[in-house]
Structure formats: C-alpha cells, structure tokens
XYZ file of C-alpha atoms in Angstrom:
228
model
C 0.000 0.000 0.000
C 1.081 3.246 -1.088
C 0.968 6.562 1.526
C -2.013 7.685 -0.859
C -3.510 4.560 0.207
C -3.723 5.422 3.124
C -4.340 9.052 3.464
C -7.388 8.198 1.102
C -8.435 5.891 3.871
C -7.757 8.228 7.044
C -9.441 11.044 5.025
C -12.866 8.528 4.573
C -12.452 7.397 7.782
C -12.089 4.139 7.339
C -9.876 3.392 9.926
C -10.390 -0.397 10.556
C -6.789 -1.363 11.715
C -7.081 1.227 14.835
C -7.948 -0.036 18.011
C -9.865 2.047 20.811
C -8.430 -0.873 23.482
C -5.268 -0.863 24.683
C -3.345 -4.470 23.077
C -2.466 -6.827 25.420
C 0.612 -8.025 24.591
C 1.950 -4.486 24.860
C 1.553 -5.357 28.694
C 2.954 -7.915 29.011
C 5.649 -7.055 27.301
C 6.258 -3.395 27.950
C 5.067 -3.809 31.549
C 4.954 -6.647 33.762
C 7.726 -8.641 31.818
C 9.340 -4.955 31.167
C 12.285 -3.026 32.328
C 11.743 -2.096 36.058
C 9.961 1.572 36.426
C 12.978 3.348 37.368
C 14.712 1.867 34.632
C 12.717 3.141 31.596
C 13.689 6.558 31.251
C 16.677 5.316 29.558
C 14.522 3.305 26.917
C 12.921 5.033 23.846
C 10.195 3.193 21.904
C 9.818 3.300 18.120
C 6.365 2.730 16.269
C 6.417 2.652 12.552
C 3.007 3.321 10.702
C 1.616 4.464 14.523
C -1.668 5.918 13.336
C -3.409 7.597 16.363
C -3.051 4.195 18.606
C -3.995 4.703 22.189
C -0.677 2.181 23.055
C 1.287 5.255 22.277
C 0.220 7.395 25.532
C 0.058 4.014 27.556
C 4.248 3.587 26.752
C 4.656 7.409 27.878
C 2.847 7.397 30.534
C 4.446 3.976 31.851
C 7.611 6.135 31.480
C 8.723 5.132 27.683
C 9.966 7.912 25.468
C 7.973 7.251 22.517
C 8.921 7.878 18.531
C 6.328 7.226 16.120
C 5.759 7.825 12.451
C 3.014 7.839 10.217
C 1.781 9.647 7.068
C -1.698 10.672 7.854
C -1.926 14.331 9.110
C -5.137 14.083 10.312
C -4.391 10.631 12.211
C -1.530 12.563 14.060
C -3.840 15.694 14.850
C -6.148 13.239 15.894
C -3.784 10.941 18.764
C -3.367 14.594 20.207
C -6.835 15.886 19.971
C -8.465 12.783 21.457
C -5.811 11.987 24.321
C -5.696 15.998 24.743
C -2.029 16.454 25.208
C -0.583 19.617 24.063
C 2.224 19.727 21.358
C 4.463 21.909 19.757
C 4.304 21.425 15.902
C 8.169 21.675 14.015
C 7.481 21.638 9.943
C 10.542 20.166 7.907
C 11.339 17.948 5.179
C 10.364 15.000 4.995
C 8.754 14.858 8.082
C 6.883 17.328 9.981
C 6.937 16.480 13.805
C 4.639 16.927 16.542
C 6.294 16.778 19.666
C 4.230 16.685 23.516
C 7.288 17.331 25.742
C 7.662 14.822 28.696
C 5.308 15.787 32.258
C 4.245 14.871 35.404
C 3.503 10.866 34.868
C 4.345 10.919 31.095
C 7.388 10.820 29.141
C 7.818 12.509 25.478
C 5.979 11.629 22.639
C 7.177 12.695 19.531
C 5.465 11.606 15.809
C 6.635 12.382 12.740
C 4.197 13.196 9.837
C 5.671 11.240 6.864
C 6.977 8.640 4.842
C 7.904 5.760 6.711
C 10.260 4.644 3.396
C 12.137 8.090 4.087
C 13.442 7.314 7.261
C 17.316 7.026 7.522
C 19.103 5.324 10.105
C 20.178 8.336 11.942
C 16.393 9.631 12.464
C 16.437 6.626 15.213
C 19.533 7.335 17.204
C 18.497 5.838 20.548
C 15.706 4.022 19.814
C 16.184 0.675 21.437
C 12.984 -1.151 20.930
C 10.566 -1.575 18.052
C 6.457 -1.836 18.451
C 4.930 -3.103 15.620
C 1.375 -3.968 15.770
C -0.027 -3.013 12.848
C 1.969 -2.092 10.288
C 3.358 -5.475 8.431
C 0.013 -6.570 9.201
C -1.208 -3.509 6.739
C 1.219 -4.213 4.304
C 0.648 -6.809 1.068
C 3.042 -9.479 0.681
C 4.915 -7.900 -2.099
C 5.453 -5.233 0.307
C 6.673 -6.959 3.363
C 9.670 -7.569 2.144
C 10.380 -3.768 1.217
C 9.199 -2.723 4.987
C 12.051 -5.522 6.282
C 15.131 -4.547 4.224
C 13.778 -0.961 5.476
C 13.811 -2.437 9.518
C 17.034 -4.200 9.017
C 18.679 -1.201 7.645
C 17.224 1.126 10.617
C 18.434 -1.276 13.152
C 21.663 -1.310 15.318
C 22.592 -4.697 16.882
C 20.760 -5.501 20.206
C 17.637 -3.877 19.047
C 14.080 -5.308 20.325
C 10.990 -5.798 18.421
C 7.723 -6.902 19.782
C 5.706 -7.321 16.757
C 2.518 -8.964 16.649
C 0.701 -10.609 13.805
C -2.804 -12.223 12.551
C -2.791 -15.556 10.509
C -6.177 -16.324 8.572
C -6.716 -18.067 5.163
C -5.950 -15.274 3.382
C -8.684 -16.394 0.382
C -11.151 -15.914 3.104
C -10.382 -11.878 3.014
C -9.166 -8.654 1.493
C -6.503 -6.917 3.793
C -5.442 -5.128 5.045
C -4.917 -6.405 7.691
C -3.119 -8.891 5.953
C -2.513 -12.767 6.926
C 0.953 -13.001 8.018
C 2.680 -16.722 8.427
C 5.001 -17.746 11.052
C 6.748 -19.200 8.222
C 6.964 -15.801 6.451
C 8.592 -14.531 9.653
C 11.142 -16.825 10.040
C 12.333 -16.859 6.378
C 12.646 -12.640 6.965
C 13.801 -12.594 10.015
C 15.758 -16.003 10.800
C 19.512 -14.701 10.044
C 19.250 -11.347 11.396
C 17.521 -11.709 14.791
C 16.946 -14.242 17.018
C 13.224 -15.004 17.355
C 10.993 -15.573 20.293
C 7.533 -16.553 19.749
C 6.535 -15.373 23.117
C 2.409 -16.537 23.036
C -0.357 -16.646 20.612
C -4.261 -17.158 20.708
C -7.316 -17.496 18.505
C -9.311 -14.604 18.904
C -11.940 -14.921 15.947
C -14.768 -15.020 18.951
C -13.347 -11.755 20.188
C -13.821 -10.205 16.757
C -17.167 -10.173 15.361
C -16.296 -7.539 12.629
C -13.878 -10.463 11.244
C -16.221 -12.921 11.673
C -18.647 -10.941 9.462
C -16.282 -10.034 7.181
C -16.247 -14.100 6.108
C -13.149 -15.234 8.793
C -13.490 -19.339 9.921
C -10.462 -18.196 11.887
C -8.068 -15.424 13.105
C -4.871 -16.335 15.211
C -2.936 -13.477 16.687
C 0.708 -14.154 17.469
C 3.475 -12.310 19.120
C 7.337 -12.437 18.742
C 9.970 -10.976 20.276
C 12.748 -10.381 17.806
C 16.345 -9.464 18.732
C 18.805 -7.968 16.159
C 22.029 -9.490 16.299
C-alpha cells in the first residue's frame, strides 16, 4: 500500500486497523515482563506506521519515550486531539513532527508526519525497541519484504521488536490487515535476529467484525525479535 492509500483511507475514515483498546501483549511485554519503572527513562520506543493508537500514551505514561511515524496528518492531529495532550508542531522535510514534551507521569511523545520509506538510520539514534502492531500486518506481501530490508537497515545490533501478527486463510479476506505466516517470519527474520515466539491465541470469537467479514479463523501471534 502506497501513503495515498492510506491518506485516502484516514481522510474517509475508514480506519479499521485502529484499536480504541489498549493491546495486550503491549503489557505484558512493555510492563509486567518490562524493564523495572525506574529503569525506563533510559529506553525510547519506536512505532512505525503508529496511526493515532492509544498504546502510544500508555508507553509514555508507563515512562517510555515514545517515537512514532506515520503519514496521515489528520491521524496525528487526531492521537493529540483525542488523548488531549498539548504539542508543539516543528514543519521540515520530509517529516513534519509533533512533539508533547515529557510531564508529570508521562514521558515525550514525539510523531513524525511522513513517509515511513524516508526514514534514515540516523532519524532513530536511541531508539532501542521496536512496536509493531499493525503495520506489516497492513502491508501486502509484495510489500513486506520492502518494509524488512527498510527495519534491518534502521536497526543497530541488540535492538528489540515486539511485533505482533494475525494468521487467517488469506482467500477468506481482502486486507489489510493482511494474513501473516510464522513461516513468512522466520524466512525474513531467521539470520538477522533471534526469534521468540513469546504466546499466541485465537481470537476470531473476540472479533465479530472479522467474523462478518467471512473469517473461519483469526490467530494473533506475538514475537519478540532481537537484532544481532
């Protein structure tokens, strides 16, 4: 998908990949299988293709710096409107950033306005872990492979990914989100990180909008990937 794609998409509001709910596995990996509380101030979160998700104020205010990017204006406008944090808007090229400076019980949230594909590896200086929910999900497969040479050339050894896919039959449904297979990860990822599959679920009966959509099943799997 294309950033016109998109912004066509966030402009009709058909915003079917956001989530109003927290994700789980954000917990339990960001919080009670995170770094201690005291410790996180040194840790700075990166979310590619971030949308307006609500896991983005959840990270800062459980003391994660957060980065995110996305190409949608008005999904960025929006993550500040609706969690009604003030920001400080700095226009450049390629990205414009919106930036809510860190306060009392929340840490600074910064998203860039952009193209994700015009990120260089110096735009994530410090970043040291990766949340991916939804954005190789939202990509085709003849663009997940573009979106991982684009990861692997971001990423600095020691790096930490949770990402967190959905496997369906594929014929079933028109993405995005798109079905992902564990197989798919470990031929992309297998000899530049070492992979964790960390838990996984069926959660078809916790989606009716899938389930009327034409889904038999939906099975939503977290990793843990480590660049080495």
């Amino acid at each position: 998908m294309q950033p016109e794609f998109w912004l066509e998409r966030w402009h009709n509001g058909e915003t079917g990949l956001h989530q109003e709910q927290w994700n789980p596995y954000r917990r339990y990996f960001y919080g009670e299988k995170g770094a201690p509380q005291e410790k996180r101030h040194a840790l700075k979160i990166f979310v590619p293709l971030c949308g307006k998700s609500v896991d983005i104020l959840w990270l800062a205010k459980n003391g994660y710096e957060v980065l995110g990017v996305e190409c949608s204006e008005i999904a960025v406008k929006d993550f500040f409107e609706a969690q009604q944090l003030e920001y400080q808007l700095v226009e450049g090229k390629p990205f414009n950033r919106y930036i809510a400076e860190a306060s009392e019980g929340q840490a600074r949230i910064e998203l860039w306005q952009g193209d994700f594909f015009d990120l260089v590896k110096a735009d994530i200086v410090g970043i040291t872990d990766i949340y991916d929910r939804a954005s190789m999900i939202a990509l085709p497969e003849a663009m997940r492979l573009d979106y991982f040479n684009k990861m692997l050339e971001l990423q600095c050894d020691g790096m930490r990914t949770l990402l967190i896919t959905l496997t369906y039959p594929q014929d079933e449904m028109n993405g995005p989100p798109f079905s992902v297979l564990e197989e798919e990860i470990n031929e992309l990822y297998g000899a530049d990180f070492k992979i964790d599959k960390l838990l996984g679920k069926d959660i078809l009966v916790d989606e009716p909008k899938f389930q009327q959509r034409g889904l038999t099943s939906l099975y939503e799997t977290a990793y843990k990937l480590t660049r080495k």
